[in-house]
mmCIF file of C-alpha atoms in Angstrom:
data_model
loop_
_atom_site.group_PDB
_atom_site.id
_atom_site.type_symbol
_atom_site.label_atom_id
_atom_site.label_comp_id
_atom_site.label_asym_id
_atom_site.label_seq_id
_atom_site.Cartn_x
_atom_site.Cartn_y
_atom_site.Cartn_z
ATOM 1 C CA UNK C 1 0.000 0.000 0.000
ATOM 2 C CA UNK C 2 1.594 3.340 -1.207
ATOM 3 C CA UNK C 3 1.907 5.834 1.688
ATOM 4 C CA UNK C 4 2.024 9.787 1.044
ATOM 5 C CA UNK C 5 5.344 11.641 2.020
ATOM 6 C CA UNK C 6 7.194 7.952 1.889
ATOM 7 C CA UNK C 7 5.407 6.972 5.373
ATOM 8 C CA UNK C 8 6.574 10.291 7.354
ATOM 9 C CA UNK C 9 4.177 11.280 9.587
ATOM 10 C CA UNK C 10 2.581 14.703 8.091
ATOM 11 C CA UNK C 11 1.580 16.113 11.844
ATOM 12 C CA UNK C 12 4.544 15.956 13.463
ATOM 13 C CA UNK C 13 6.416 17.684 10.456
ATOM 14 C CA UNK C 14 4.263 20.279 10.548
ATOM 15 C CA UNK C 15 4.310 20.900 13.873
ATOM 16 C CA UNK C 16 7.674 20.391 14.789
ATOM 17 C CA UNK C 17 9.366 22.546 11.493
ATOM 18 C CA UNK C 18 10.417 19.684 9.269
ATOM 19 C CA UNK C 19 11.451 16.894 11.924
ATOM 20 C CA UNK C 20 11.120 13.346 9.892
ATOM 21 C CA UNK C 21 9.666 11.015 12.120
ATOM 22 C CA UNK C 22 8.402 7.344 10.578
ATOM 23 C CA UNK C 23 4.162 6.831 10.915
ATOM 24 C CA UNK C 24 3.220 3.640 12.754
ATOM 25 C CA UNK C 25 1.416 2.108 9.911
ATOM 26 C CA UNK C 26 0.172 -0.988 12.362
ATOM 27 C CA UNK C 27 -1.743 1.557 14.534
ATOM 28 C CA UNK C 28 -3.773 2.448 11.553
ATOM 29 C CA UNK C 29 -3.767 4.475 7.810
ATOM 30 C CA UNK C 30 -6.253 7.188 7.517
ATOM 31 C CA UNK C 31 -7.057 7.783 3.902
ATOM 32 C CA UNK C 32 -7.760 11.304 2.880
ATOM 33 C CA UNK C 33 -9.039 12.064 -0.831
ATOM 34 C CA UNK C 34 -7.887 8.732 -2.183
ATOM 35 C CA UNK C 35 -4.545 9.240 -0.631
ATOM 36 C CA UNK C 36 -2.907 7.025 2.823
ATOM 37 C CA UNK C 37 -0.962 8.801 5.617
ATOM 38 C CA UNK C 38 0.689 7.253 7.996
ATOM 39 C CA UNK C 39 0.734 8.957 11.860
ATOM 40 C CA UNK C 40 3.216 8.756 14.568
ATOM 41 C CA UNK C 41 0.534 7.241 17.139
ATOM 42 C CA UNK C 42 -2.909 8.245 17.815
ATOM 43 C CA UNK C 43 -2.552 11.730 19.445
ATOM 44 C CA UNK C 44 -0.928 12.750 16.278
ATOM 45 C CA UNK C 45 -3.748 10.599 13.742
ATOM 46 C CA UNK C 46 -6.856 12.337 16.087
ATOM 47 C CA UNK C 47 -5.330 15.965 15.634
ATOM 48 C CA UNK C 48 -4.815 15.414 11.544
ATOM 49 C CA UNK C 49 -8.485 14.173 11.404
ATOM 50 C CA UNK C 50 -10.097 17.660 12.702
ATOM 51 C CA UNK C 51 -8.095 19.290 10.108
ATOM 52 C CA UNK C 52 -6.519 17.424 7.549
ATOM 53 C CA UNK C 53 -6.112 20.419 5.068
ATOM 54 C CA UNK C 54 -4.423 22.649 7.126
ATOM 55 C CA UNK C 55 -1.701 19.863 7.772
ATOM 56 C CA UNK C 56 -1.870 19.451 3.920
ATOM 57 C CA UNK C 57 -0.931 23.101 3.513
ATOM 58 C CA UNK C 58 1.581 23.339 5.835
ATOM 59 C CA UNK C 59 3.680 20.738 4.648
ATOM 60 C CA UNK C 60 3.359 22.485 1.361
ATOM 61 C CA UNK C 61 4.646 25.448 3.002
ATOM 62 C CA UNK C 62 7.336 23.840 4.672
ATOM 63 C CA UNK C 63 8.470 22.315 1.123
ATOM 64 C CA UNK C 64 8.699 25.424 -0.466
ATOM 65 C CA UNK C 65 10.578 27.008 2.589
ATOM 66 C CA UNK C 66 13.092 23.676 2.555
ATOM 67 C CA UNK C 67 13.136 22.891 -1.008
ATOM 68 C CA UNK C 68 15.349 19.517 -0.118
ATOM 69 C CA UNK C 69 12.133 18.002 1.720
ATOM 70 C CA UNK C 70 11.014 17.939 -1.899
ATOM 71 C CA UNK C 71 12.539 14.414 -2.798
ATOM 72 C CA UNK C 72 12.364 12.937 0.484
ATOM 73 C CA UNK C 73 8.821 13.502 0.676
ATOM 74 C CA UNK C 74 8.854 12.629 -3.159
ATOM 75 C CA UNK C 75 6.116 15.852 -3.435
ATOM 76 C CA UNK C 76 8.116 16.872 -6.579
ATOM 77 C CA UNK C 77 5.147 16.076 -9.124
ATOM 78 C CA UNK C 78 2.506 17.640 -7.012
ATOM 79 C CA UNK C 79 3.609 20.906 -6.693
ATOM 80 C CA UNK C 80 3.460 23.173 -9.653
ATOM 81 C CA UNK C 81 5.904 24.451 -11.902
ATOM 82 C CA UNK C 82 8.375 22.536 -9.594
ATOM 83 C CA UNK C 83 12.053 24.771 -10.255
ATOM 84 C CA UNK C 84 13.866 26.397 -7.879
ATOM 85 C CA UNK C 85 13.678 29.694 -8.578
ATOM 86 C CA UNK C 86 9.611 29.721 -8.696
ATOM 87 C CA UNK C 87 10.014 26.828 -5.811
ATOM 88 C CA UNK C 88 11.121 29.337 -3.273
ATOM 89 C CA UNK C 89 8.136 32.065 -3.806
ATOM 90 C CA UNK C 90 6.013 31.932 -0.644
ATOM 91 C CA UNK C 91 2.399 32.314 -0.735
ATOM 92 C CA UNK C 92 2.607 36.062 -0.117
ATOM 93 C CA UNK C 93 5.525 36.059 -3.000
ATOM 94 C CA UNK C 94 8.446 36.970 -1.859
ATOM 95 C CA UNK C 95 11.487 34.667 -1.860
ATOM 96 C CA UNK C 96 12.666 32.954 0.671
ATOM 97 C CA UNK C 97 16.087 33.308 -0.708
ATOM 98 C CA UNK C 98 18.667 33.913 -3.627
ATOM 99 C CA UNK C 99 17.089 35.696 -6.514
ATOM 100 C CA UNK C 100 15.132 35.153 -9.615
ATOM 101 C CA UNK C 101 18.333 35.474 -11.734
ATOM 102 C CA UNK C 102 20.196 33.193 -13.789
ATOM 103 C CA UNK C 103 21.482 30.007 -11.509
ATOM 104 C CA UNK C 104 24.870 30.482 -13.399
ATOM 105 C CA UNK C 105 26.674 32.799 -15.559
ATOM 106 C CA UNK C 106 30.052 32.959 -17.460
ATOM 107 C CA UNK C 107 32.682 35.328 -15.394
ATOM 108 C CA UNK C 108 36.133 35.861 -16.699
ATOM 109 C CA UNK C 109 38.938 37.779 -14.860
ATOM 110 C CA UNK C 110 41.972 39.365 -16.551
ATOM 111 C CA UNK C 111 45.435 39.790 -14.875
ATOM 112 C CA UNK C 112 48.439 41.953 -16.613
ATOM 113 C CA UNK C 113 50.790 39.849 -17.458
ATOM 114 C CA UNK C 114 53.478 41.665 -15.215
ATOM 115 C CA UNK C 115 52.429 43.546 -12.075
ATOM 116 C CA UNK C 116 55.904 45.321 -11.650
ATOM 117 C CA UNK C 117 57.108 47.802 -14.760
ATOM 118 C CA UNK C 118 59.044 45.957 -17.370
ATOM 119 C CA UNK C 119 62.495 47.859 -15.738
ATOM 120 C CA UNK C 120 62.645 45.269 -12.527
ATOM 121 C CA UNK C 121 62.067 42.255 -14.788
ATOM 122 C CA UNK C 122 64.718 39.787 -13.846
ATOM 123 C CA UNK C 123 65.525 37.639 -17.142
ATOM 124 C CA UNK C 124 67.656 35.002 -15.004
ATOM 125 C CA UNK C 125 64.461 34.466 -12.820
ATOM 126 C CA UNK C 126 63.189 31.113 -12.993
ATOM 127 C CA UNK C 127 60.186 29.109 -11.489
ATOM 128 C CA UNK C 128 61.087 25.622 -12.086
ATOM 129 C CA UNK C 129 63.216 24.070 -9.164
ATOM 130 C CA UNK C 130 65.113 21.882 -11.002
ATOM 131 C CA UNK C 131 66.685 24.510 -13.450
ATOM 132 C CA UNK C 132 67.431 26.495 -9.575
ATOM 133 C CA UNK C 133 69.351 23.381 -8.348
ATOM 134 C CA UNK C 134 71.018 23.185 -12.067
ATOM 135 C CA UNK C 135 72.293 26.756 -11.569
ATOM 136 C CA UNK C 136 73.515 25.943 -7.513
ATOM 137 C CA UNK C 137 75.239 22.986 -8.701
ATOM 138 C CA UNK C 138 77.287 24.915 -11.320
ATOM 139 C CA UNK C 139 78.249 27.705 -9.077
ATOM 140 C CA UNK C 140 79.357 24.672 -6.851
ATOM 141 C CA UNK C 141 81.326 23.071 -9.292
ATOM 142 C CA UNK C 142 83.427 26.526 -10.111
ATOM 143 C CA UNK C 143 84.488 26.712 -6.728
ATOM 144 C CA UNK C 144 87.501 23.970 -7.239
ATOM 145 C CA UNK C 145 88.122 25.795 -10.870
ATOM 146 C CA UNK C 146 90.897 28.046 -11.961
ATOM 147 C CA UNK C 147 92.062 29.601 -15.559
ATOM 148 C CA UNK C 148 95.583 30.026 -16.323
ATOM 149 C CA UNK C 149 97.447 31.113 -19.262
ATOM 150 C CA UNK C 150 100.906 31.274 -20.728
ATOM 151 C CA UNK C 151 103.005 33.354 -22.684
ATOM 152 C CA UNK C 152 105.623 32.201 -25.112
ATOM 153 C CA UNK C 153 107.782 34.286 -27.528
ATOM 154 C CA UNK C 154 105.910 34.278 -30.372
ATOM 155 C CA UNK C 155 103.211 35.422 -28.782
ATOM 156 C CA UNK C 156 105.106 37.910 -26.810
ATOM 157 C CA UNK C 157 104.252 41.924 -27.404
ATOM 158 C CA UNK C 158 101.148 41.145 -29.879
ATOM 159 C CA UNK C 159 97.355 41.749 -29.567
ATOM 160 C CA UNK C 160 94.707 41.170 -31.195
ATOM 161 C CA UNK C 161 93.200 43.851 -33.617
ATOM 162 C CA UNK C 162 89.511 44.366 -34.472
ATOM 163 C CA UNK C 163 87.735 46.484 -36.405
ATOM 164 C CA UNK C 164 83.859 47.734 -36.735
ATOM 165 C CA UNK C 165 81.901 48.567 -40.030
ATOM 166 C CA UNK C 166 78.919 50.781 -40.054
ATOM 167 C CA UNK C 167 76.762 50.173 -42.755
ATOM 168 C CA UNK C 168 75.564 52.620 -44.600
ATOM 169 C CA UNK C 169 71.526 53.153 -44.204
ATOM 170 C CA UNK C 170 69.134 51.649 -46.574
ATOM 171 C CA UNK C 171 67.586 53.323 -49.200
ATOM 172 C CA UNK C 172 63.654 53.991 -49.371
ATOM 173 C CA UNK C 173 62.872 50.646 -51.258
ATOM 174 C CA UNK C 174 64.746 48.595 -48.846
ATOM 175 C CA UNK C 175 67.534 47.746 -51.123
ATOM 176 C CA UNK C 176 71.298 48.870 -49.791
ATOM 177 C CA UNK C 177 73.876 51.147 -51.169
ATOM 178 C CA UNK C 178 76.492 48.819 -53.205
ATOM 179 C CA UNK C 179 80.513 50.212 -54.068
ATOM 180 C CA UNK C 180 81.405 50.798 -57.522
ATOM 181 C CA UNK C 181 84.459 52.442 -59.321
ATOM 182 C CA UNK C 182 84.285 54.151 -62.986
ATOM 183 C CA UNK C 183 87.133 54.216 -65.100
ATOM 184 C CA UNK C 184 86.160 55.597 -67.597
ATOM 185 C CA UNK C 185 87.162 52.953 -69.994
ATOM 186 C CA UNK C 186 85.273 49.691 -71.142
ATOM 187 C CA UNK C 187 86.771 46.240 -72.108
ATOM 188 C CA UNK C 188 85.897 43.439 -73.111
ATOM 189 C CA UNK C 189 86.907 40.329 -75.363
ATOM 190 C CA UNK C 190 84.754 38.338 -78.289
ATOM 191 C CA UNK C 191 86.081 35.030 -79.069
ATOM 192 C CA UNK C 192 84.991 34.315 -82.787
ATOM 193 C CA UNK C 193 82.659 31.471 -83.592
ATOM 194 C CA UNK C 194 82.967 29.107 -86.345
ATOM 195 C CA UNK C 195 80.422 27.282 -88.013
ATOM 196 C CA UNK C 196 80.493 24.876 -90.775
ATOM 197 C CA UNK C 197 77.968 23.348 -92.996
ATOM 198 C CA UNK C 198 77.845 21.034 -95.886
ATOM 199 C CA UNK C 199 76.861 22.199 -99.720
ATOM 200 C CA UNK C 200 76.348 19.961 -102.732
ATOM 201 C CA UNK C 201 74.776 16.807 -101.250
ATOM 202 C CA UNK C 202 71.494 17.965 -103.471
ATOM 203 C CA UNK C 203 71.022 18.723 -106.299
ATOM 204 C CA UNK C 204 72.817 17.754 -110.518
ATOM 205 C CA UNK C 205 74.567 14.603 -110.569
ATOM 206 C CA UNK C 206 77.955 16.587 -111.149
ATOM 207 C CA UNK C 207 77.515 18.485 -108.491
ATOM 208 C CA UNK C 208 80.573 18.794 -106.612
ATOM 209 C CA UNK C 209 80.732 18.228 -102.250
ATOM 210 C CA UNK C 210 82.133 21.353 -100.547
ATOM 211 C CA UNK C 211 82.877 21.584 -96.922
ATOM 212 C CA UNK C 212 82.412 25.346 -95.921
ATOM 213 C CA UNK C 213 83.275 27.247 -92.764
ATOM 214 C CA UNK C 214 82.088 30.804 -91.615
ATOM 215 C CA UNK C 215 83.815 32.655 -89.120
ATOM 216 C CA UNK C 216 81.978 35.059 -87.756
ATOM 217 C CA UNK C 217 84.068 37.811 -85.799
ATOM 218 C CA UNK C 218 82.118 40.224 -84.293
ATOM 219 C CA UNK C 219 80.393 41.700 -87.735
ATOM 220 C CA UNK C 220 82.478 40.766 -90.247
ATOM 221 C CA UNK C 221 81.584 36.838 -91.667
ATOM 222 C CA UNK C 222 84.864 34.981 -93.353
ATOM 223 C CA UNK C 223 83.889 32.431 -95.595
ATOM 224 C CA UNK C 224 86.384 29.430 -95.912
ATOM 225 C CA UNK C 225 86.463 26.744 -98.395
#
């Protein structure tokens, strides 16, 4: 036999602000409206009988005011338009708490991505510990270190020179200034080319074969037989 609010006794929730205690099903069910409730003993069942709908109303009440008694009472489906926001509305309606607002909304936070100005940036800093105990173990290791030198006599008296370039600034294309020298005089040489070809192999029968060759030296064309 199904029992309303899971077998909790309805009076003694009521009266005692949301206290669960279990009905006593074996002292008897009173059925209200097609529906069973089981009471917490017969003081309790004889005081929901004079009034059964104002225990009905306050358990309501207390739902809306505790919105987790919802489940446990398994009242879910009987109360209308069962969300949260609408859920907490009393009967004179105002809310109980939080808002009618949106139960979540995007918020993003943005940080610079230095506090200090860029001047006290320290490029050796490092967060990773390992690189820190890299960096202690070197300055460990140079403590037994030394650097000594020698001079012999070819090296004796000399130094080493060095000298800087500026180059010259671009020009508005992006191309750069190149170094040239004029003379005033051009030269140059032309090697001749030679080509031959073959004449006679058409033509009369007593035609004769000639072998010619054409130099050809810068304008002027020798023809050799």
């Amino acid at each position: 036999l199904p029992l309303e609010y899971q077998g909790f006794c309805p009076y003694t929730l009521v009266m005692q602000g949301g206290h669960l205690v279990p009905g006593e099903p074996q002292a008897g069910i009173i059925t209200y409206k097609g529906k069973c409730f089981s009471l917490a003993g017969l003081d309790a069942m004889k005081r929901f009988c004079k009034d059964p709908e104002k225990i009905l109303r306050g358990v309501d009440r207390l739902v809306r005011k505790s919105p987790h008694l919802a489940h446990l009472l398994c009242v879910q489906d009987e109360i209308a338009n069962f969300a949260i926001p609408h859920f907490l509305i009393t009967d004179e309606g105002a809310l109980v708490c939080g808002g009618a607002g949106p139960s979540s909304r995007d918020v993003g936070t943005q940080t610079p991505t230095h506090f200090l100005p860029e001047r006290n940036i320290d490029p050796k800093y490092s967060w990773n510990e390992w690189e820190l105990r890299r960096r202690a173990l070197q300055m460990a290791s140079l403590t037994d270190k030394k650097t000594t030198s020698a001079q012999t006599n070819k090296s004796h008296y000399r130094r080493e020179n060095a000298t800087q370039y500026t180059l010259p600034k671009p020009y508005a294309d992006g191309s750069m200034p190149g170094q040239g020298t004029q003379t005033r005089k051009s030269q140059g040489t032309n090697v001749p080319r030679t080509k031959r070809y073959f004449a006679g192999l058409r033509g009369k029968a007593d035609g004769k074969f000639v072998e010619k060759k054409i130099v050809m030296d810068g304008i002027e064309i020798v023809e050799q037989t």
